[in-house]
């Protein structure tokens, strides 16, 4: 029996049995295990975004890459309020 996701639809390349198996694995991981996955995925997304910034702006210093990444994550308005003295760096 497949579990229906209230928010996420079953991916078109995933069978209902495989989906149910994955959900069972996540349940057995417990909260700490699932949280570890969330943190790892978050780190991978940050690394991918930083790599994209570096590819688009090979001349950026590490600090400029961090500033561009913060701008992506915070948005322009919050970036200006948190760091009013900084110029916005293009991501």
PDB file of N, CA, C and O in Angstrom, residues 5-85:
ATOM      1  N   UNK A   5       1.155  11.438  -0.060  1.00  0.00           N
ATOM      2  CA  UNK A   5       1.763  12.640   0.498  1.00  0.00           C
ATOM      3  C   UNK A   5       0.755  13.775   0.428  1.00  0.00           C
ATOM      4  O   UNK A   5       0.229  14.055  -0.642  1.00  0.00           O
ATOM      5  N   UNK A   6       0.509  14.463   1.544  1.00  0.00           N
ATOM      6  CA  UNK A   6      -0.427  15.579   1.478  1.00  0.00           C
ATOM      7  C   UNK A   6       0.110  16.762   0.681  1.00  0.00           C
ATOM      8  O   UNK A   6      -0.651  17.509   0.100  1.00  0.00           O
ATOM      9  N   UNK A   7       1.433  16.916   0.617  1.00  0.00           N
ATOM     10  CA  UNK A   7       2.025  18.072  -0.059  1.00  0.00           C
ATOM     11  C   UNK A   7       2.783  17.652  -1.320  1.00  0.00           C
ATOM     12  O   UNK A   7       2.685  18.287  -2.349  1.00  0.00           O
ATOM     13  N   UNK A   8       3.523  16.555  -1.237  1.00  0.00           N
ATOM     14  CA  UNK A   8       4.376  16.152  -2.345  1.00  0.00           C
ATOM     15  C   UNK A   8       3.694  15.093  -3.196  1.00  0.00           C
ATOM     16  O   UNK A   8       3.167  14.114  -2.679  1.00  0.00           O
ATOM     17  N   UNK A   9       3.723  15.275  -4.489  1.00  0.00           N
ATOM     18  CA  UNK A   9       3.186  14.284  -5.406  1.00  0.00           C
ATOM     19  C   UNK A   9       4.237  13.214  -5.644  1.00  0.00           C
ATOM     20  O   UNK A   9       5.440  13.466  -5.548  1.00  0.00           O
ATOM     21  N   UNK A  10       3.795  12.041  -5.958  1.00  0.00           N
ATOM     22  CA  UNK A  10       4.701  10.949  -6.284  1.00  0.00           C
ATOM     23  C   UNK A  10       5.443  11.299  -7.569  1.00  0.00           C
ATOM     24  O   UNK A  10       4.819  11.625  -8.583  1.00  0.00           O
ATOM     25  N   UNK A  11       6.787  11.281  -7.541  1.00  0.00           N
ATOM     26  CA  UNK A  11       7.538  11.598  -8.763  1.00  0.00           C
ATOM     27  C   UNK A  11       7.173  10.607  -9.868  1.00  0.00           C
ATOM     28  O   UNK A  11       6.922   9.432  -9.596  1.00  0.00           O
ATOM     29  N   UNK A  12       7.147  11.061 -11.119  1.00  0.00           N
ATOM     30  CA  UNK A  12       6.732  10.181 -12.212  1.00  0.00           C
ATOM     31  C   UNK A  12       7.660   8.987 -12.433  1.00  0.00           C
ATOM     32  O   UNK A  12       7.245   7.991 -13.007  1.00  0.00           O
ATOM     33  N   UNK A  13       8.899   9.072 -11.956  1.00  0.00           N
ATOM     34  CA  UNK A  13       9.828   7.959 -12.153  1.00  0.00           C
ATOM     35  C   UNK A  13       9.938   7.064 -10.922  1.00  0.00           C
ATOM     36  O   UNK A  13      10.843   6.245 -10.831  1.00  0.00           O
ATOM     37  N   UNK A  14       9.021   7.204  -9.965  1.00  0.00           N
ATOM     38  CA  UNK A  14       9.065   6.427  -8.726  1.00  0.00           C
ATOM     39  C   UNK A  14       7.796   5.600  -8.597  1.00  0.00           C
ATOM     40  O   UNK A  14       6.691   6.121  -8.694  1.00  0.00           O
ATOM     41  N   UNK A  15       7.964   4.317  -8.361  1.00  0.00           N
ATOM     42  CA  UNK A  15       6.796   3.455  -8.177  1.00  0.00           C
ATOM     43  C   UNK A  15       6.217   3.685  -6.785  1.00  0.00           C
ATOM     44  O   UNK A  15       6.935   4.092  -5.858  1.00  0.00           O
ATOM     45  N   UNK A  16       4.952   3.411  -6.608  1.00  0.00           N
ATOM     46  CA  UNK A  16       4.359   3.533  -5.271  1.00  0.00           C
ATOM     47  C   UNK A  16       5.069   2.666  -4.230  1.00  0.00           C
ATOM     48  O   UNK A  16       5.232   3.085  -3.086  1.00  0.00           O
ATOM     49  N   UNK A  17       5.536   1.481  -4.631  1.00  0.00           N
ATOM     50  CA  UNK A  17       6.255   0.614  -3.685  1.00  0.00           C
ATOM     51  C   UNK A  17       7.586   1.229  -3.261  1.00  0.00           C
ATOM     52  O   UNK A  17       7.963   1.195  -2.092  1.00  0.00           O
ATOM     53  N   UNK A  18       8.309   1.815  -4.229  1.00  0.00           N
ATOM     54  CA  UNK A  18       9.585   2.452  -3.900  1.00  0.00           C
ATOM     55  C   UNK A  18       9.356   3.672  -3.007  1.00  0.00           C
ATOM     56  O   UNK A  18      10.119   3.916  -2.070  1.00  0.00           O
ATOM     57  N   UNK A  19       8.292   4.413  -3.276  1.00  0.00           N
ATOM     58  CA  UNK A  19       7.960   5.572  -2.457  1.00  0.00           C
ATOM     59  C   UNK A  19       7.652   5.144  -1.023  1.00  0.00           C
ATOM     60  O   UNK A  19       8.139   5.747  -0.056  1.00  0.00           O
ATOM     61  N   UNK A  20       6.876   4.096  -0.869  1.00  0.00           N
ATOM     62  CA  UNK A  20       6.537   3.592   0.463  1.00  0.00           C
ATOM     63  C   UNK A  20       7.792   3.107   1.192  1.00  0.00           C
ATOM     64  O   UNK A  20       7.950   3.335   2.402  1.00  0.00           O
ATOM     65  N   UNK A  21       8.701   2.473   0.461  1.00  0.00           N
ATOM     66  CA  UNK A  21       9.945   1.992   1.060  1.00  0.00           C
ATOM     67  C   UNK A  21      10.798   3.169   1.549  1.00  0.00           C
ATOM     68  O   UNK A  21      11.357   3.131   2.647  1.00  0.00           O
ATOM     69  N   UNK A  22      10.875   4.216   0.732  1.00  0.00           N
ATOM     70  CA  UNK A  22      11.654   5.386   1.128  1.00  0.00           C
ATOM     71  C   UNK A  22      11.050   6.031   2.379  1.00  0.00           C
ATOM     72  O   UNK A  22      11.782   6.410   3.296  1.00  0.00           O
ATOM     73  N   UNK A  23       9.744   6.160   2.417  1.00  0.00           N
ATOM     74  CA  UNK A  23       9.097   6.726   3.604  1.00  0.00           C
ATOM     75  C   UNK A  23       9.374   5.883   4.840  1.00  0.00           C
ATOM     76  O   UNK A  23       9.606   6.416   5.925  1.00  0.00           O
ATOM     77  N   UNK A  24       9.373   4.559   4.672  1.00  0.00           N
ATOM     78  CA  UNK A  24       9.670   3.673   5.799  1.00  0.00           C
ATOM     79  C   UNK A  24      11.099   3.883   6.297  1.00  0.00           C
ATOM     80  O   UNK A  24      11.345   3.939   7.508  1.00  0.00           O
ATOM     81  N   UNK A  25      12.033   4.054   5.371  1.00  0.00           N
ATOM     82  CA  UNK A  25      13.432   4.300   5.760  1.00  0.00           C
ATOM     83  C   UNK A  25      13.534   5.618   6.531  1.00  0.00           C
ATOM     84  O   UNK A  25      14.188   5.691   7.573  1.00  0.00           O
ATOM     85  N   UNK A  26      12.865   6.654   6.035  1.00  0.00           N
ATOM     86  CA  UNK A  26      12.893   7.937   6.732  1.00  0.00           C
ATOM     87  C   UNK A  26      12.295   7.815   8.137  1.00  0.00           C
ATOM     88  O   UNK A  26      12.815   8.389   9.091  1.00  0.00           O
ATOM     89  N   UNK A  27      11.220   7.084   8.271  1.00  0.00           N
ATOM     90  CA  UNK A  27      10.605   6.909   9.595  1.00  0.00           C
ATOM     91  C   UNK A  27      11.557   6.186  10.553  1.00  0.00           C
ATOM     92  O   UNK A  27      11.670   6.551  11.717  1.00  0.00           O
ATOM     93  N   UNK A  28      12.250   5.162  10.038  1.00  0.00           N
ATOM     94  CA  UNK A  28      13.182   4.415  10.894  1.00  0.00           C
ATOM     95  C   UNK A  28      14.413   5.222  11.265  1.00  0.00           C
ATOM     96  O   UNK A  28      15.046   4.951  12.288  1.00  0.00           O
ATOM     97  N   UNK A  29      14.766   6.208  10.467  1.00  0.00           N
ATOM     98  CA  UNK A  29      15.910   7.064  10.789  1.00  0.00           C
ATOM     99  C   UNK A  29      15.663   7.869  12.058  1.00  0.00           C
ATOM    100  O   UNK A  29      16.603   8.217  12.765  1.00  0.00           O
ATOM    101  N   UNK A  30      14.415   8.174  12.324  1.00  0.00           N
ATOM    102  CA  UNK A  30      14.091   9.005  13.477  1.00  0.00           C
ATOM    103  C   UNK A  30      14.365  10.474  13.185  1.00  0.00           C
ATOM    104  O   UNK A  30      14.897  10.834  12.126  1.00  0.00           O
ATOM    105  N   UNK A  31      13.998  11.294  14.133  1.00  0.00           N
ATOM    106  CA  UNK A  31      14.142  12.737  13.954  1.00  0.00           C
ATOM    107  C   UNK A  31      15.572  13.182  13.731  1.00  0.00           C
ATOM    108  O   UNK A  31      15.850  14.007  12.867  1.00  0.00           O
ATOM    109  N   UNK A  32      16.498  12.642  14.516  1.00  0.00           N
ATOM    110  CA  UNK A  32      17.901  13.056  14.389  1.00  0.00           C
ATOM    111  C   UNK A  32      18.472  12.671  13.025  1.00  0.00           C
ATOM    112  O   UNK A  32      19.209  13.446  12.406  1.00  0.00           O
ATOM    113  N   UNK A  33      18.127  11.495  12.545  1.00  0.00           N
ATOM    114  CA  UNK A  33      18.615  11.063  11.240  1.00  0.00           C
ATOM    115  C   UNK A  33      18.052  11.900  10.116  1.00  0.00           C
ATOM    116  O   UNK A  33      18.765  12.266   9.175  1.00  0.00           O
ATOM    117  N   UNK A  34      16.762  12.206  10.190  1.00  0.00           N
ATOM    118  CA  UNK A  34      16.145  13.049   9.162  1.00  0.00           C
ATOM    119  C   UNK A  34      16.720  14.454   9.204  1.00  0.00           C
ATOM    120  O   UNK A  34      16.955  15.081   8.168  1.00  0.00           O
ATOM    121  N   UNK A  35      16.969  14.960  10.409  1.00  0.00           N
ATOM    122  CA  UNK A  35      17.554  16.290  10.535  1.00  0.00           C
ATOM    123  C   UNK A  35      18.966  16.323   9.950  1.00  0.00           C
ATOM    124  O   UNK A  35      19.355  17.293   9.293  1.00  0.00           O
ATOM    125  N   UNK A  36      19.732  15.256  10.146  1.00  0.00           N
ATOM    126  CA  UNK A  36      21.075  15.185   9.556  1.00  0.00           C
ATOM    127  C   UNK A  36      20.997  15.248   8.037  1.00  0.00           C
ATOM    128  O   UNK A  36      21.824  15.907   7.385  1.00  0.00           O
ATOM    129  N   UNK A  37      19.992  14.585   7.450  1.00  0.00           N
ATOM    130  CA  UNK A  37      19.805  14.638   5.999  1.00  0.00           C
ATOM    131  C   UNK A  37      19.484  16.065   5.560  1.00  0.00           C
ATOM    132  O   UNK A  37      20.016  16.564   4.567  1.00  0.00           O
ATOM    133  N   UNK A  38      18.611  16.744   6.307  1.00  0.00           N
ATOM    134  CA  UNK A  38      18.251  18.126   5.977  1.00  0.00           C
ATOM    135  C   UNK A  38      19.488  19.018   5.994  1.00  0.00           C
ATOM    136  O   UNK A  38      19.709  19.808   5.069  1.00  0.00           O
ATOM    137  N   UNK A  39      20.322  18.890   7.037  1.00  0.00           N
ATOM    138  CA  UNK A  39      21.525  19.725   7.119  1.00  0.00           C
ATOM    139  C   UNK A  39      22.483  19.425   5.968  1.00  0.00           C
ATOM    140  O   UNK A  39      23.089  20.334   5.404  1.00  0.00           O
ATOM    141  N   UNK A  40      22.629  18.146   5.613  1.00  0.00           N
ATOM    142  CA  UNK A  40      23.532  17.781   4.527  1.00  0.00           C
ATOM    143  C   UNK A  40      23.018  18.325   3.189  1.00  0.00           C
ATOM    144  O   UNK A  40      23.780  18.856   2.383  1.00  0.00           O
ATOM    145  N   UNK A  41      21.701  18.192   2.951  1.00  0.00           N
ATOM    146  CA  UNK A  41      21.135  18.726   1.716  1.00  0.00           C
ATOM    147  C   UNK A  41      21.277  20.246   1.650  1.00  0.00           C
ATOM    148  O   UNK A  41      21.571  20.806   0.593  1.00  0.00           O
ATOM    149  N   UNK A  42      21.098  20.905   2.792  1.00  0.00           N
ATOM    150  CA  UNK A  42      21.263  22.358   2.845  1.00  0.00           C
ATOM    151  C   UNK A  42      22.695  22.741   2.477  1.00  0.00           C
ATOM    152  O   UNK A  42      22.926  23.679   1.707  1.00  0.00           O
ATOM    153  N   UNK A  43      23.659  22.012   3.010  1.00  0.00           N
ATOM    154  CA  UNK A  43      25.069  22.284   2.697  1.00  0.00           C
ATOM    155  C   UNK A  43      25.348  22.063   1.212  1.00  0.00           C
ATOM    156  O   UNK A  43      26.063  22.858   0.580  1.00  0.00           O
ATOM    157  N   UNK A  44      24.776  21.009   0.640  1.00  0.00           N
ATOM    158  CA  UNK A  44      24.982  20.743  -0.788  1.00  0.00           C
ATOM    159  C   UNK A  44      24.394  21.853  -1.657  1.00  0.00           C
ATOM    160  O   UNK A  44      25.000  22.254  -2.662  1.00  0.00           O
ATOM    161  N   UNK A  45      23.231  22.372  -1.273  1.00  0.00           N
ATOM    162  CA  UNK A  45      22.618  23.469  -2.026  1.00  0.00           C
ATOM    163  C   UNK A  45      23.487  24.721  -1.938  1.00  0.00           C
ATOM    164  O   UNK A  45      23.716  25.409  -2.939  1.00  0.00           O
ATOM    165  N   UNK A  46      24.004  25.031  -0.726  1.00  0.00           N
ATOM    166  CA  UNK A  46      24.898  26.193  -0.580  1.00  0.00           C
ATOM    167  C   UNK A  46      26.143  26.033  -1.433  1.00  0.00           C
ATOM    168  O   UNK A  46      26.587  26.978  -2.093  1.00  0.00           O
ATOM    169  N   UNK A  47      26.723  24.826  -1.430  1.00  0.00           N
ATOM    170  CA  UNK A  47      27.930  24.576  -2.223  1.00  0.00           C
ATOM    171  C   UNK A  47      27.645  24.728  -3.716  1.00  0.00           C
ATOM    172  O   UNK A  47      28.454  25.308  -4.450  1.00  0.00           O
ATOM    173  N   UNK A  48      26.500  24.230  -4.167  1.00  0.00           N
ATOM    174  CA  UNK A  48      26.138  24.349  -5.578  1.00  0.00           C
ATOM    175  C   UNK A  48      25.903  25.812  -5.956  1.00  0.00           C
ATOM    176  O   UNK A  48      26.338  26.263  -7.028  1.00  0.00           O
ATOM    177  N   UNK A  49      25.238  26.563  -5.091  1.00  0.00           N
ATOM    178  CA  UNK A  49      25.000  27.981  -5.362  1.00  0.00           C
ATOM    179  C   UNK A  49      26.320  28.748  -5.405  1.00  0.00           C
ATOM    180  O   UNK A  49      26.530  29.590  -6.284  1.00  0.00           O
ATOM    181  N   UNK A  50      27.218  28.457  -4.475  1.00  0.00           N
ATOM    182  CA  UNK A  50      28.530  29.124  -4.464  1.00  0.00           C
ATOM    183  C   UNK A  50      29.319  28.775  -5.723  1.00  0.00           C
ATOM    184  O   UNK A  50      29.980  29.644  -6.318  1.00  0.00           O
ATOM    185  N   UNK A  51      29.242  27.521  -6.157  1.00  0.00           N
ATOM    186  CA  UNK A  51      29.941  27.122  -7.390  1.00  0.00           C
ATOM    187  C   UNK A  51      29.379  27.869  -8.596  1.00  0.00           C
ATOM    188  O   UNK A  51      30.134  28.285  -9.481  1.00  0.00           O
ATOM    189  N   UNK A  52      28.059  28.064  -8.625  1.00  0.00           N
ATOM    190  CA  UNK A  52      27.451  28.825  -9.715  1.00  0.00           C
ATOM    191  C   UNK A  52      27.913  30.272  -9.718  1.00  0.00           C
ATOM    192  O   UNK A  52      28.187  30.852 -10.780  1.00  0.00           O
ATOM    193  N   UNK A  53      28.015  30.860  -8.531  1.00  0.00           N
ATOM    194  CA  UNK A  53      28.502  32.242  -8.416  1.00  0.00           C
ATOM    195  C   UNK A  53      29.944  32.315  -8.910  1.00  0.00           C
ATOM    196  O   UNK A  53      30.309  33.219  -9.667  1.00  0.00           O
ATOM    197  N   UNK A  54      30.767  31.367  -8.498  1.00  0.00           N
ATOM    198  CA  UNK A  54      32.180  31.356  -8.933  1.00  0.00           C
ATOM    199  C   UNK A  54      32.290  31.183 -10.448  1.00  0.00           C
ATOM    200  O   UNK A  54      33.161  31.768 -11.084  1.00  0.00           O
ATOM    201  N   UNK A  55      31.413  30.352 -11.027  1.00  0.00           N
ATOM    202  CA  UNK A  55      31.458  30.139 -12.473  1.00  0.00           C
ATOM    203  C   UNK A  55      31.063  31.419 -13.220  1.00  0.00           C
ATOM    204  O   UNK A  55      31.666  31.764 -14.238  1.00  0.00           O
ATOM    205  N   UNK A  56      30.058  32.122 -12.701  1.00  0.00           N
ATOM    206  CA  UNK A  56      29.615  33.360 -13.356  1.00  0.00           C
ATOM    207  C   UNK A  56      30.572  34.522 -13.116  1.00  0.00           C
ATOM    208  O   UNK A  56      30.651  35.441 -13.928  1.00  0.00           O
ATOM    209  N   UNK A  57      31.272  34.484 -11.971  1.00  0.00           N
ATOM    210  CA  UNK A  57      32.161  35.594 -11.590  1.00  0.00           C
ATOM    211  C   UNK A  57      33.519  35.032 -11.133  1.00  0.00           C
ATOM    212  O   UNK A  57      33.840  35.045  -9.945  1.00  0.00           O
ATOM    213  N   UNK A  58      34.328  34.545 -12.061  1.00  0.00           N
ATOM    214  CA  UNK A  58      35.601  33.924 -11.683  1.00  0.00           C
ATOM    215  C   UNK A  58      36.577  34.882 -10.997  1.00  0.00           C
ATOM    216  O   UNK A  58      37.518  34.442 -10.333  1.00  0.00           O
ATOM    217  N   UNK A  59      36.324  36.185 -11.124  1.00  0.00           N
ATOM    218  CA  UNK A  59      37.210  37.177 -10.517  1.00  0.00           C
ATOM    219  C   UNK A  59      36.852  37.471  -9.060  1.00  0.00           C
ATOM    220  O   UNK A  59      37.600  38.163  -8.375  1.00  0.00           O
ATOM    221  N   UNK A  60      35.725  36.960  -8.563  1.00  0.00           N
ATOM    222  CA  UNK A  60      35.306  37.243  -7.188  1.00  0.00           C
ATOM    223  C   UNK A  60      36.256  36.620  -6.174  1.00  0.00           C
ATOM    224  O   UNK A  60      36.751  35.505  -6.352  1.00  0.00           O
ATOM    225  N   UNK A  61      36.477  37.351  -5.097  1.00  0.00           N
ATOM    226  CA  UNK A  61      37.213  36.806  -3.957  1.00  0.00           C
ATOM    227  C   UNK A  61      36.263  35.897  -3.174  1.00  0.00           C
ATOM    228  O   UNK A  61      35.043  35.897  -3.402  1.00  0.00           O
ATOM    229  N   UNK A  62      36.816  35.152  -2.223  1.00  0.00           N
ATOM    230  CA  UNK A  62      35.969  34.304  -1.365  1.00  0.00           C
ATOM    231  C   UNK A  62      34.940  35.152  -0.622  1.00  0.00           C
ATOM    232  O   UNK A  62      33.789  34.739  -0.460  1.00  0.00           O
ATOM    233  N   UNK A  63      35.329  36.333  -0.191  1.00  0.00           N
ATOM    234  CA  UNK A  63      34.407  37.223   0.525  1.00  0.00           C
ATOM    235  C   UNK A  63      33.274  37.684  -0.389  1.00  0.00           C
ATOM    236  O   UNK A  63      32.117  37.765   0.032  1.00  0.00           O
ATOM    237  N   UNK A  64      33.584  37.988  -1.624  1.00  0.00           N
ATOM    238  CA  UNK A  64      32.538  38.394  -2.566  1.00  0.00           C
ATOM    239  C   UNK A  64      31.575  37.242  -2.863  1.00  0.00           C
ATOM    240  O   UNK A  64      30.373  37.453  -2.993  1.00  0.00           O
ATOM    241  N   UNK A  65      32.110  36.027  -2.954  1.00  0.00           N
ATOM    242  CA  UNK A  65      31.245  34.861  -3.160  1.00  0.00           C
ATOM    243  C   UNK A  65      30.310  34.707  -1.965  1.00  0.00           C
ATOM    244  O   UNK A  65      29.106  34.478  -2.126  1.00  0.00           O
ATOM    245  N   UNK A  66      30.840  34.841  -0.743  1.00  0.00           N
ATOM    246  CA  UNK A  66      29.991  34.747   0.459  1.00  0.00           C
ATOM    247  C   UNK A  66      28.929  35.838   0.465  1.00  0.00           C
ATOM    248  O   UNK A  66      27.764  35.580   0.804  1.00  0.00           O
ATOM    249  N   UNK A  67      29.300  37.056   0.078  1.00  0.00           N
ATOM    250  CA  UNK A  67      28.338  38.159   0.051  1.00  0.00           C
ATOM    251  C   UNK A  67      27.255  37.919  -0.998  1.00  0.00           C
ATOM    252  O   UNK A  67      26.073  38.186  -0.756  1.00  0.00           O
ATOM    253  N   UNK A  68      27.628  37.402  -2.147  1.00  0.00           N
ATOM    254  CA  UNK A  68      26.651  37.103  -3.195  1.00  0.00           C
ATOM    255  C   UNK A  68      25.716  35.984  -2.753  1.00  0.00           C
ATOM    256  O   UNK A  68      24.508  36.034  -2.992  1.00  0.00           O
ATOM    257  N   UNK A  69      26.265  34.993  -2.073  1.00  0.00           N
ATOM    258  CA  UNK A  69      25.454  33.888  -1.562  1.00  0.00           C
ATOM    259  C   UNK A  69      24.477  34.387  -0.493  1.00  0.00           C
ATOM    260  O   UNK A  69      23.302  34.010  -0.488  1.00  0.00           O
ATOM    261  N   UNK A  70      24.942  35.268   0.387  1.00  0.00           N
ATOM    262  CA  UNK A  70      24.045  35.851   1.394  1.00  0.00           C
ATOM    263  C   UNK A  70      22.933  36.640   0.727  1.00  0.00           C
ATOM    264  O   UNK A  70      21.784  36.589   1.162  1.00  0.00           O
ATOM    265  N   UNK A  71      23.270  37.365  -0.330  1.00  0.00           N
ATOM    266  CA  UNK A  71      22.244  38.138  -1.040  1.00  0.00           C
ATOM    267  C   UNK A  71      21.181  37.215  -1.618  1.00  0.00           C
ATOM    268  O   UNK A  71      19.989  37.513  -1.556  1.00  0.00           O
ATOM    269  N   UNK A  72      21.605  36.093  -2.176  1.00  0.00           N
ATOM    270  CA  UNK A  72      20.639  35.127  -2.702  1.00  0.00           C
ATOM    271  C   UNK A  72      19.729  34.599  -1.602  1.00  0.00           C
ATOM    272  O   UNK A  72      18.528  34.444  -1.785  1.00  0.00           O
ATOM    273  N   UNK A  73      20.311  34.310  -0.455  1.00  0.00           N
ATOM    274  CA  UNK A  73      19.547  33.710   0.644  1.00  0.00           C
ATOM    275  C   UNK A  73      18.669  34.714   1.373  1.00  0.00           C
ATOM    276  O   UNK A  73      17.551  34.392   1.768  1.00  0.00           O
ATOM    277  N   UNK A  74      19.174  35.938   1.549  1.00  0.00           N
ATOM    278  CA  UNK A  74      18.439  36.933   2.337  1.00  0.00           C
ATOM    279  C   UNK A  74      17.522  37.811   1.499  1.00  0.00           C
ATOM    280  O   UNK A  74      16.527  38.329   2.016  1.00  0.00           O
ATOM    281  N   UNK A  75      17.883  38.022   0.234  1.00  0.00           N
ATOM    282  CA  UNK A  75      17.148  38.976  -0.595  1.00  0.00           C
ATOM    283  C   UNK A  75      17.721  40.372  -0.400  1.00  0.00           C
ATOM    284  O   UNK A  75      18.416  40.659   0.590  1.00  0.00           O
ATOM    285  N   UNK A  76      17.429  41.244  -1.322  1.00  0.00           N
ATOM    286  CA  UNK A  76      18.016  42.584  -1.307  1.00  0.00           C
ATOM    287  C   UNK A  76      17.588  43.414  -0.101  1.00  0.00           C
ATOM    288  O   UNK A  76      18.416  44.069   0.540  1.00  0.00           O
ATOM    289  N   UNK A  77      16.306  43.386   0.220  1.00  0.00           N
ATOM    290  CA  UNK A  77      15.807  44.222   1.308  1.00  0.00           C
ATOM    291  C   UNK A  77      16.451  43.853   2.644  1.00  0.00           C
ATOM    292  O   UNK A  77      16.982  44.723   3.350  1.00  0.00           O
ATOM    293  N   UNK A  78      16.441  42.579   2.980  1.00  0.00           N
ATOM    294  CA  UNK A  78      17.029  42.162   4.254  1.00  0.00           C
ATOM    295  C   UNK A  78      18.543  42.341   4.244  1.00  0.00           C
ATOM    296  O   UNK A  78      19.134  42.743   5.253  1.00  0.00           O
ATOM    297  N   UNK A  79      19.168  42.085   3.111  1.00  0.00           N
ATOM    298  CA  UNK A  79      20.621  42.281   3.002  1.00  0.00           C
ATOM    299  C   UNK A  79      20.987  43.735   3.301  1.00  0.00           C
ATOM    300  O   UNK A  79      21.940  44.001   4.032  1.00  0.00           O
ATOM    301  N   UNK A  80      20.214  44.678   2.755  1.00  0.00           N
ATOM    302  CA  UNK A  80      20.484  46.105   3.004  1.00  0.00           C
ATOM    303  C   UNK A  80      20.251  46.469   4.471  1.00  0.00           C
ATOM    304  O   UNK A  80      20.960  47.306   5.023  1.00  0.00           O
ATOM    305  N   UNK A  81      19.238  45.856   5.100  1.00  0.00           N
ATOM    306  CA  UNK A  81      18.970  46.166   6.503  1.00  0.00           C
ATOM    307  C   UNK A  81      20.012  45.552   7.436  1.00  0.00           C
ATOM    308  O   UNK A  81      20.408  46.178   8.421  1.00  0.00           O
ATOM    309  N   UNK A  82      20.468  44.356   7.126  1.00  0.00           N
ATOM    310  CA  UNK A  82      21.445  43.676   7.984  1.00  0.00           C
ATOM    311  C   UNK A  82      22.847  44.234   7.776  1.00  0.00           C
ATOM    312  O   UNK A  82      23.613  44.384   8.723  1.00  0.00           O
ATOM    313  N   UNK A  83      23.173  44.546   6.529  1.00  0.00           N
ATOM    314  CA  UNK A  83      24.515  45.036   6.181  1.00  0.00           C
ATOM    315  C   UNK A  83      24.397  46.354   5.426  1.00  0.00           C
ATOM    316  O   UNK A  83      24.720  46.438   4.230  1.00  0.00           O
ATOM    317  N   UNK A  84      23.953  47.425   6.084  1.00  0.00           N
ATOM    318  CA  UNK A  84      23.723  48.689   5.364  1.00  0.00           C
ATOM    319  C   UNK A  84      24.995  49.294   4.779  1.00  0.00           C
ATOM    320  O   UNK A  84      24.922  50.060   3.810  1.00  0.00           O
ATOM    321  N   UNK A  85      26.136  48.946   5.334  1.00  0.00           N
ATOM    322  CA  UNK A  85      27.398  49.533   4.861  1.00  0.00           C
ATOM    323  C   UNK A  85      27.949  48.820   3.632  1.00  0.00           C
ATOM    324  O   UNK A  85      28.868  49.316   2.986  1.00  0.00           O
TER     325      UNK A  85
END
